[in-house]
mmCIF file of C-alpha atoms and ligand atoms in Angstrom:
data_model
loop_
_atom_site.group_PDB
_atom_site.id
_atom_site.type_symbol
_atom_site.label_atom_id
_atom_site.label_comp_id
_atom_site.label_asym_id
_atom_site.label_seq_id
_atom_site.Cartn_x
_atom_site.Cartn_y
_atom_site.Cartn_z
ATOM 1 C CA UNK A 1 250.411 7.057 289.475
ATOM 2 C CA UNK A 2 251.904 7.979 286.276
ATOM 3 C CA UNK A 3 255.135 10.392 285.527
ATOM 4 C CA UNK A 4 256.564 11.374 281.875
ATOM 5 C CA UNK A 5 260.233 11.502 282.083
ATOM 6 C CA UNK A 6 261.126 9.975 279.036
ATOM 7 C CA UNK A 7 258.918 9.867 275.622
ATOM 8 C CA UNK A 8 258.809 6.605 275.579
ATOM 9 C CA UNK A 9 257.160 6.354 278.967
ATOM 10 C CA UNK A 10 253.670 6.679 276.414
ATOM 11 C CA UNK A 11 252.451 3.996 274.403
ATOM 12 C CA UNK A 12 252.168 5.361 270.463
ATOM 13 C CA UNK A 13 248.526 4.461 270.924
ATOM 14 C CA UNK A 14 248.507 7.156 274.093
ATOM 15 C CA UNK A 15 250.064 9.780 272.416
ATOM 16 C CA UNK A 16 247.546 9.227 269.860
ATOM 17 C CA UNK A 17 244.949 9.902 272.309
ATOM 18 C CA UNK A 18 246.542 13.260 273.760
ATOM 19 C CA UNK A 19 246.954 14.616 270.479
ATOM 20 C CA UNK A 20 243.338 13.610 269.800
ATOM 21 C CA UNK A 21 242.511 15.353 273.130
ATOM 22 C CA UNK A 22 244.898 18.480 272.280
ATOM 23 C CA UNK A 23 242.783 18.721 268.739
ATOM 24 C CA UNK A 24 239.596 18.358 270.622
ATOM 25 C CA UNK A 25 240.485 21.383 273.197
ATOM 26 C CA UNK A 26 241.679 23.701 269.831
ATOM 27 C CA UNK A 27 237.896 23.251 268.682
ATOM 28 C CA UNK A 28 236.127 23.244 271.803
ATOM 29 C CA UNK A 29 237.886 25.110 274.583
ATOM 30 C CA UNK A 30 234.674 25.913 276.532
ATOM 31 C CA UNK A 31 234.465 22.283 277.217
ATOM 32 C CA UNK A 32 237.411 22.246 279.164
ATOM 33 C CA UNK A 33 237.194 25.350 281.187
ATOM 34 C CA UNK A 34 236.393 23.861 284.569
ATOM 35 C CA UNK A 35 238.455 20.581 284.182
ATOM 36 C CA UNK A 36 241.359 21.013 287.067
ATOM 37 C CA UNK A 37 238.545 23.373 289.291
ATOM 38 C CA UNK A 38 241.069 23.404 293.003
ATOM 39 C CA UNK A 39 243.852 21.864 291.002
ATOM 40 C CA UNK A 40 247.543 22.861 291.459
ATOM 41 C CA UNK A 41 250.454 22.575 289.268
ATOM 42 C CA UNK A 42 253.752 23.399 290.405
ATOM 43 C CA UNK A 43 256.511 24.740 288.040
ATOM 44 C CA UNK A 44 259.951 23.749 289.455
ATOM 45 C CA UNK A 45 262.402 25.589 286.872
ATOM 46 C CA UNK A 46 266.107 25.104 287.769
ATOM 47 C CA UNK A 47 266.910 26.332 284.308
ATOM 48 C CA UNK A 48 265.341 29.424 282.032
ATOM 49 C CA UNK A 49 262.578 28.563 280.061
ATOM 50 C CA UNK A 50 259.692 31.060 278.456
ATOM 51 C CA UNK A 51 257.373 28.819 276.325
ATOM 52 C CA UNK A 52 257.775 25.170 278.250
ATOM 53 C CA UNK A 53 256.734 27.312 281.441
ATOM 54 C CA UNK A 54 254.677 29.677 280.367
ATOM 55 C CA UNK A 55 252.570 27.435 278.435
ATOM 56 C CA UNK A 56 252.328 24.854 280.985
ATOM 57 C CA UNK A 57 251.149 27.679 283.213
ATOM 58 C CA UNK A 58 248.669 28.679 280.857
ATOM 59 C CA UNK A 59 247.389 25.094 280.063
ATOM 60 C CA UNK A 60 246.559 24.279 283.389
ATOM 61 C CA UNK A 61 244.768 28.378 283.844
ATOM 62 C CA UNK A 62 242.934 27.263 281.293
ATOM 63 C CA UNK A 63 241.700 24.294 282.435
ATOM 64 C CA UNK A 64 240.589 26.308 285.651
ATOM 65 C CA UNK A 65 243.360 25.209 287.961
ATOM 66 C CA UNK A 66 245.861 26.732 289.389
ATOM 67 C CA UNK A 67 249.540 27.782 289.530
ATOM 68 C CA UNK A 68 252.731 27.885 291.573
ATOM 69 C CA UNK A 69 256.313 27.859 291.401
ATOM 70 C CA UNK A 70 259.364 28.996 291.293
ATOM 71 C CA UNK A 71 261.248 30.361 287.742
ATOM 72 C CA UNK A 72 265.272 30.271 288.622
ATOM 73 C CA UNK A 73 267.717 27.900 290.844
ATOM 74 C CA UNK A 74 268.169 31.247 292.846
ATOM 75 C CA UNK A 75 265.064 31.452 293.879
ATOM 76 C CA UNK A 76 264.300 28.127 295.487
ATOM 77 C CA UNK A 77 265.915 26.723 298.505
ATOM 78 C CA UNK A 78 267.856 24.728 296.017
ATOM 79 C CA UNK A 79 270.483 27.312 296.080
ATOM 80 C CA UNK A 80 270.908 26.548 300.280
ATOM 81 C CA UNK A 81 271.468 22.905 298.990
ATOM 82 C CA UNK A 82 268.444 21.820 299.177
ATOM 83 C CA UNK A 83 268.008 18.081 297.345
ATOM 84 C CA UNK A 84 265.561 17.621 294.507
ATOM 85 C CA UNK A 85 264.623 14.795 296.281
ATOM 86 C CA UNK A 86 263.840 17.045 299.455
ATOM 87 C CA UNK A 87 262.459 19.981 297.468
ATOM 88 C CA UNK A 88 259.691 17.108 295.271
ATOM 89 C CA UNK A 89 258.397 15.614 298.880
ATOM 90 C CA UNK A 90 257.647 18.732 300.067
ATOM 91 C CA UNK A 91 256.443 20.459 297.003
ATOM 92 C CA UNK A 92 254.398 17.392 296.321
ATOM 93 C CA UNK A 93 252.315 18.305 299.672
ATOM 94 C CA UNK A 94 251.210 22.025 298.503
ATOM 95 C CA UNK A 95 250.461 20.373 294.437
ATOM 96 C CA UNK A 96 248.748 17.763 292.480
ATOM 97 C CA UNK A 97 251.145 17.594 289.414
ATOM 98 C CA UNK A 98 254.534 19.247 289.389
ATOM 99 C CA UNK A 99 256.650 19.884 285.963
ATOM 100 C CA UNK A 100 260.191 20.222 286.842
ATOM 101 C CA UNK A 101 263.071 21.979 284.543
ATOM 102 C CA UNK A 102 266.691 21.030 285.519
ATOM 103 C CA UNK A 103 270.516 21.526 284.261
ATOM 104 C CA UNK A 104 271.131 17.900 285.461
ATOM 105 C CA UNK A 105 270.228 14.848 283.549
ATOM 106 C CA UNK A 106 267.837 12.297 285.974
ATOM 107 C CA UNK A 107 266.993 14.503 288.591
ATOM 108 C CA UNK A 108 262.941 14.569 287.214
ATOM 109 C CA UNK A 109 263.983 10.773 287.120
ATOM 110 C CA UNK A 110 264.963 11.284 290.873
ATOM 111 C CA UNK A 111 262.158 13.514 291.596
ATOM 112 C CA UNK A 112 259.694 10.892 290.344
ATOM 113 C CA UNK A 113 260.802 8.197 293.236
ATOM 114 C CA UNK A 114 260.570 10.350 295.817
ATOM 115 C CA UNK A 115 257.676 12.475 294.348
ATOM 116 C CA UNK A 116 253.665 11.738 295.978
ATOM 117 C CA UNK A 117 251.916 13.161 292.529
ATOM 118 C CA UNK A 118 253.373 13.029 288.614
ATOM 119 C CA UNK A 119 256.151 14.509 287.743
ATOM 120 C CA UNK A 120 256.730 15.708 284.121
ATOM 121 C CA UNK A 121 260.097 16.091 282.838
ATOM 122 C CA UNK A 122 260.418 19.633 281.290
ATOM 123 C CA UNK A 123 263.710 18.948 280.244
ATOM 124 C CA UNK A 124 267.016 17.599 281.766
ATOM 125 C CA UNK A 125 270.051 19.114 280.424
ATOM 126 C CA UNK A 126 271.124 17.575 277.590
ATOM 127 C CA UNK A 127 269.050 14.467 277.941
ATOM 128 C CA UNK A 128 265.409 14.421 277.434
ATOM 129 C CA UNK A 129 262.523 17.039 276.698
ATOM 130 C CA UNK A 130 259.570 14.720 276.004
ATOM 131 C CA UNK A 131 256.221 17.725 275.998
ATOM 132 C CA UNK A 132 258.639 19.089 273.654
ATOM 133 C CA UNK A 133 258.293 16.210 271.975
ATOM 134 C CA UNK A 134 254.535 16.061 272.199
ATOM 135 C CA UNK A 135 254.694 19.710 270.897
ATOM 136 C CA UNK A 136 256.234 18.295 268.169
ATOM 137 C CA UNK A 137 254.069 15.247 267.035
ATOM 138 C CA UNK A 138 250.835 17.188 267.443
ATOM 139 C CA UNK A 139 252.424 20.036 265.085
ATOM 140 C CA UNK A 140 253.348 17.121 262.275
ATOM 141 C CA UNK A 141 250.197 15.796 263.224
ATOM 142 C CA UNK A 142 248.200 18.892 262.167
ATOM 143 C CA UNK A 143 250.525 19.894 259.347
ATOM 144 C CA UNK A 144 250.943 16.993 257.794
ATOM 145 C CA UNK A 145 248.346 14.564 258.575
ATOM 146 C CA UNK A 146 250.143 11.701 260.374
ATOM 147 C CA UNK A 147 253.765 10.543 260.617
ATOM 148 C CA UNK A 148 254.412 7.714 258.713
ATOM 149 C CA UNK A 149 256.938 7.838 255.467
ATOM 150 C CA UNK A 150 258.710 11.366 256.810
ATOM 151 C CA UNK A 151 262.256 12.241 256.043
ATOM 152 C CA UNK A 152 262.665 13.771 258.468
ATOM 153 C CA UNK A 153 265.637 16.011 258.650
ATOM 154 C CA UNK A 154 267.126 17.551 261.856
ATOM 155 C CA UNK A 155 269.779 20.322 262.147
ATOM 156 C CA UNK A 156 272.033 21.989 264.417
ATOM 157 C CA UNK A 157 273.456 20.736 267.819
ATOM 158 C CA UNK A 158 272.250 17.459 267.963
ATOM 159 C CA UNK A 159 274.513 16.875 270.643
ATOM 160 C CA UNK A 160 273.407 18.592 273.232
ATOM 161 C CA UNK A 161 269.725 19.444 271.538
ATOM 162 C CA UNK A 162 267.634 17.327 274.317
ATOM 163 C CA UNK A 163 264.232 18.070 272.327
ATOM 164 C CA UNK A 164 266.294 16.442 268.981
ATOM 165 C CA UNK A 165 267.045 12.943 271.379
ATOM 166 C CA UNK A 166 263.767 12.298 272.697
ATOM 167 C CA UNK A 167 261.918 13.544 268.677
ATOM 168 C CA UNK A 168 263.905 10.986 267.509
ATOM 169 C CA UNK A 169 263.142 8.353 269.803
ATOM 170 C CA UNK A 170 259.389 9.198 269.359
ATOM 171 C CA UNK A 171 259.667 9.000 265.330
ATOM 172 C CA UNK A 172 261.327 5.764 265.330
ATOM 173 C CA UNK A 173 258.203 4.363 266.436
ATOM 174 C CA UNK A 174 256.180 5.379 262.937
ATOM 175 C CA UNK A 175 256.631 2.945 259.506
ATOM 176 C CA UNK A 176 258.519 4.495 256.541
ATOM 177 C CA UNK A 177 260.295 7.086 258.567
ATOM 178 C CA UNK A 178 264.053 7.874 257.457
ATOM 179 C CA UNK A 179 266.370 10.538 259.359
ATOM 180 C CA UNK A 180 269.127 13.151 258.196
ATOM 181 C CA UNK A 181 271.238 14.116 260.282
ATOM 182 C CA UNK A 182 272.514 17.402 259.733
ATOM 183 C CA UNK A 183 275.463 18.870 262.128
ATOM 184 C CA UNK A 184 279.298 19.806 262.020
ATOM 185 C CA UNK A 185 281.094 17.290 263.004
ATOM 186 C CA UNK A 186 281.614 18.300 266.874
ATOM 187 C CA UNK A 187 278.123 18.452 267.067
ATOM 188 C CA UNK A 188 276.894 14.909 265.663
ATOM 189 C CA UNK A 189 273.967 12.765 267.188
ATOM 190 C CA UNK A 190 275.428 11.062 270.351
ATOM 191 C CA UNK A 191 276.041 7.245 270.017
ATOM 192 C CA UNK A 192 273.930 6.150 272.762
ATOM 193 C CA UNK A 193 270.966 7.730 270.738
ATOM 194 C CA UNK A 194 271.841 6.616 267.460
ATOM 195 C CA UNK A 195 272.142 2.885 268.562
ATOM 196 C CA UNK A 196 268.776 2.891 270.491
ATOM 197 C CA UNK A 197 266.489 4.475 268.094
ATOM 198 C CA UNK A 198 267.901 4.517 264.616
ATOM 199 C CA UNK A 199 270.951 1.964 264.028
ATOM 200 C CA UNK A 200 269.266 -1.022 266.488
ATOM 201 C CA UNK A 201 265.925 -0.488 264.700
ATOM 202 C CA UNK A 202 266.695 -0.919 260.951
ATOM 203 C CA UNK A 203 265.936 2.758 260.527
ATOM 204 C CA UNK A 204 267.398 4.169 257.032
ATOM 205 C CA UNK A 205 269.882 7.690 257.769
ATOM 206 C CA UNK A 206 272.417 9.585 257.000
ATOM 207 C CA UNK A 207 274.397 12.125 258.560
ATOM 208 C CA UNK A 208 275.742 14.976 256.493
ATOM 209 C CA UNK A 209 277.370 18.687 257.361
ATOM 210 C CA UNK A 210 275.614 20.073 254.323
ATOM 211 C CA UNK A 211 272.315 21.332 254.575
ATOM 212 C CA UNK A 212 271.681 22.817 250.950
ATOM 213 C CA UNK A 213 272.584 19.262 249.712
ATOM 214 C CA UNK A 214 269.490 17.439 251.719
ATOM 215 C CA UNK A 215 267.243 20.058 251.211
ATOM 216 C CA UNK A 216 265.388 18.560 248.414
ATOM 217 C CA UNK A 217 264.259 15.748 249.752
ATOM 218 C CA UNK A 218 262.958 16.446 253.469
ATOM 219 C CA UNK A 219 259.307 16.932 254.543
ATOM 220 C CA UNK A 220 259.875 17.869 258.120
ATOM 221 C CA UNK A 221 263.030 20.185 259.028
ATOM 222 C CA UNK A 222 263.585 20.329 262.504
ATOM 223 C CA UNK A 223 265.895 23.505 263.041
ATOM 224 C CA UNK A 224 268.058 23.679 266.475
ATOM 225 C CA UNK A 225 269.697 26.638 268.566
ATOM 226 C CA UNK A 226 273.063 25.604 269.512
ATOM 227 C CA UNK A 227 273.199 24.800 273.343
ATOM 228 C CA UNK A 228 275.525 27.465 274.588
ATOM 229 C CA UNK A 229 275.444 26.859 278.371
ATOM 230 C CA UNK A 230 276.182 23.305 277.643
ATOM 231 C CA UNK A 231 279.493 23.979 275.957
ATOM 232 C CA UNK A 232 283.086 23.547 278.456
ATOM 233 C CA UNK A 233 284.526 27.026 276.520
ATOM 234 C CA UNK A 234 283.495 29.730 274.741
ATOM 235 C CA UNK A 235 285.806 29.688 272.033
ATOM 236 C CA UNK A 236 284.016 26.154 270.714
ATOM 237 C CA UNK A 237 280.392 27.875 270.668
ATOM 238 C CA UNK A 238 281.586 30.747 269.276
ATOM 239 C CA UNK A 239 283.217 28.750 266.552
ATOM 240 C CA UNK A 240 279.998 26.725 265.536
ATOM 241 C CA UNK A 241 276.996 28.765 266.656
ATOM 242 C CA UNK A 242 276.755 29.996 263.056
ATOM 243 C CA UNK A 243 277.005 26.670 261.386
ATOM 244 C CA UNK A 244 273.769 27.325 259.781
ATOM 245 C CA UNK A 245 271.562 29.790 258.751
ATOM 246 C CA UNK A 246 268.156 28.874 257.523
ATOM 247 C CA UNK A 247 267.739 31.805 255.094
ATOM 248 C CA UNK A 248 264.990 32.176 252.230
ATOM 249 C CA UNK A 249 267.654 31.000 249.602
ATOM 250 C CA UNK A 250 268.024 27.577 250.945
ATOM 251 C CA UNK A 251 264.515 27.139 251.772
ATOM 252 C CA UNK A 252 263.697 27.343 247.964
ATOM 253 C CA UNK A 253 265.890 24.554 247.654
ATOM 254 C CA UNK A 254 262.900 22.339 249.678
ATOM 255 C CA UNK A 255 259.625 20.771 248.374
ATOM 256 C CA UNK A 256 256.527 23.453 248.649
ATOM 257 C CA UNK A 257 254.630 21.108 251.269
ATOM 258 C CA UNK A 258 258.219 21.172 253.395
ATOM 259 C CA UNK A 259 257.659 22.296 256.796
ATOM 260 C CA UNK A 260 259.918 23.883 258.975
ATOM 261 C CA UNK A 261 259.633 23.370 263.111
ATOM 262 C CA UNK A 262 262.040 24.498 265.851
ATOM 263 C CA UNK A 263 261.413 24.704 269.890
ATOM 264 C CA UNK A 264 262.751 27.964 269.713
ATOM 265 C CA UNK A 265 264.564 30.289 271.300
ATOM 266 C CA UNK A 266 266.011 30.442 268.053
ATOM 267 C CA UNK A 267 269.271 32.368 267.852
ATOM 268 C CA UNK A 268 270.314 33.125 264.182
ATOM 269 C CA UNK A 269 269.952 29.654 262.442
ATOM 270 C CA UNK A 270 266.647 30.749 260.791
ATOM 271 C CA UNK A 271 266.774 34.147 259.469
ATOM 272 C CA UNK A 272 263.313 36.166 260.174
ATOM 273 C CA UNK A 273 262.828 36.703 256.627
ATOM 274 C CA UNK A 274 261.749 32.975 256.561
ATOM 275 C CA UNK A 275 258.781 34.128 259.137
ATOM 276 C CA UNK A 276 256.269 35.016 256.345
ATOM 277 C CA UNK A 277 256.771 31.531 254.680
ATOM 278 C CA UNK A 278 254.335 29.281 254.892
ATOM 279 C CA UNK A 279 256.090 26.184 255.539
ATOM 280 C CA UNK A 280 257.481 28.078 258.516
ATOM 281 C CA UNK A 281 255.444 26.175 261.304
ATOM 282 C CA UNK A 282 257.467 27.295 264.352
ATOM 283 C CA UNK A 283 255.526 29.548 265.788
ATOM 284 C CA UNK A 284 252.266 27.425 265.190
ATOM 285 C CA UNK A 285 254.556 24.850 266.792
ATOM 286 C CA UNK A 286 254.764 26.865 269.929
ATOM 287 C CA UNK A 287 251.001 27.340 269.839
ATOM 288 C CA UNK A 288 250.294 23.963 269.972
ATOM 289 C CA UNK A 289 252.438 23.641 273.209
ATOM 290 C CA UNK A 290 250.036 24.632 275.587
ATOM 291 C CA UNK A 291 246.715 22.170 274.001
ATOM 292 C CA UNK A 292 249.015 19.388 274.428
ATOM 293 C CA UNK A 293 250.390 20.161 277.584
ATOM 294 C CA UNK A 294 246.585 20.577 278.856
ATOM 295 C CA UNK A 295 245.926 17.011 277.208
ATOM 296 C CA UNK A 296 248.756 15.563 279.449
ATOM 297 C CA UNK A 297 247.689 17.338 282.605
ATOM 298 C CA UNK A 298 243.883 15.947 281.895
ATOM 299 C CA UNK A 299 245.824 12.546 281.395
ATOM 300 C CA UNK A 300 248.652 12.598 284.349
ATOM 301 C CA UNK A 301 245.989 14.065 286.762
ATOM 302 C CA UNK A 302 243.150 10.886 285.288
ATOM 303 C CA UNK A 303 240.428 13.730 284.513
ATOM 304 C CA UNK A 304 237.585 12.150 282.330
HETATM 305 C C1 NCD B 1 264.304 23.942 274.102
HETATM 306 C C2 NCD B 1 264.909 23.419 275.380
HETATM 307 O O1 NCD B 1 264.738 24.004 276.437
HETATM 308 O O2 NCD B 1 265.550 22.379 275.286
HETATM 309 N N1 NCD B 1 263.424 25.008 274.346
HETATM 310 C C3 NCD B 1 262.112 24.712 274.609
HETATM 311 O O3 NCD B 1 261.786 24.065 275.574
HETATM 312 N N2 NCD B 1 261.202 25.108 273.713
HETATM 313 C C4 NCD B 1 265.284 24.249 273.049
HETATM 314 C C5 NCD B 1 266.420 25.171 273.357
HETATM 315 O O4 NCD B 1 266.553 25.701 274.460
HETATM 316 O O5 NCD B 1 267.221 25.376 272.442
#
């Protein structure tokens, strides 16, 4: 039995195949209607989501399974004090794949030893958000025709930003990619990451405060919301949540095949007059959530 809790759980060669698969299902949906027929996914959210859960509701719909769950902490028995090692044994009797959602880092980890079907991580507080991830790569995929020789630039809290941690641990893995780092300085790139994927490998970076400056030379821009409920005080978020503001202006400043991703929610750190711009991929990006999530469930669950 397989789980995804980390990115790097999949073999480049099998994340090739699910955005093959994810591609396949855009052009041929019909084909997949009937896939997960008496299927069940359960939806564990201990933390709000509206695209990771909504989509991976949808993806398994649409691959004629079926759905259950719970949306909020408050909901579940969690909030008697209820273990997630409790709550995955039982759940794991009433489904055939759970994704789980939760504010503390490891507990998919811990749901996945104590778990009788896979367990996907749908993020873990600061940590991890790997079908992010796979969001991601089938979005560069599709936009720009592979991932090898990227700058890739990536902005905001890159602290706290899970989906930014396990993007870069996925790039690392293609030839010719380089990262920017782009962050006030409370918010850099934690160490741990840095060493594993970027500094250990040989990878070329650099870490700047100044967007405008990098601008020029980035082909992917990976925009981030800074992670309110993950700060210790107020005062701090409200100090840097406008650190930067993807506006129109500065987007000029980037090369016309540029394109610019983001998990969303976004906040303010891409103004909406950059919607109507082509090289705005973000809500294509979201789009492209649910095929890949529906080419992991075909995967996870071993569905030829
Ligand atoms: C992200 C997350 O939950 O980490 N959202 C998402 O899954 N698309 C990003 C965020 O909340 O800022």
């Amino acid at each position: 039995m397989r789980h995804l809790i980390d990115i790097l759980d999949l073999s480049v060669a099998e994340i090739d195949e699910l955005i093959t698969t994810a591609n396949d299902i855009i052009d041929h949906p019909e084909v997949y209607r009937e896939k997960c027929r008496y299927q069940k996914l359960a939806t564990l959210f201990f933390e709000p989501s509206t695209r990771t859960r909504l989509s991976f509701e949808a993806a398994m719909m649409e691959l004629g399974g079926n759905v259950l769950g719970f949306s909020e902490a408050n909901s579940s028995s969690a909030s008697k004090g209820e273990s997630v090692a409790d709550t995955v044994r039982v759940v794991s009797e009433y489904a055939d794949i759970i994704a789980m959602r939760h504010p503390k880092e490891g507990a998919p980890l811990v749901a996945s030893m104590h778990s009788g079907v896979p367990i996907i991580n749908a993020g873990d507080g600061g940590h991890n958000h790997p079908t992010q991830t796979l969001t991601d790569l089938l979005t560069i995929q599709r936009e720009k025709g592979g991932f090898e020789n990227l700058t890739v630039g990536l902005c905001g809290d890159l602290k706290f930003g899970r989906t930014v941690h396990s993007l870069i641990a996925a790039m690392s893995r293609y030839a010719g990619v380089r990262f920017v780092l782009i962050s006030p300085e409370e918010l850099k790139l934690p160490s741990y990451v840095k060493e594993a994927y970027i500094k250990s490998k040989g990878i070329p970076y650099e870490q700047t405060t100044s967007l405008e400056e990098v601008m020029p030379k980035l082909d992917v821009l990976y925009m981030t919301r800074v992670q309110r409920e993950r700060f210790f005080n107020e005062e701090d978020y409200l100090r840097l949540k406008n650190s930067y503001i993807l506006t129109p202006e500065k987007l000029g400043l980037a090369k016309p095949d540029t394109i610019v991703l983001h998990p969303l929610p976004r906040v303010n750190e891409i103004s909406t007059a950059v919607d109507n711009d082509p090289r705005a991929a973000y809500f294509r990006q979201a789009k492209n959530g649910k095929y890949i999530r529906m080419a992991l469930i075909l995967k996870l669950l071993e569905v030829r």
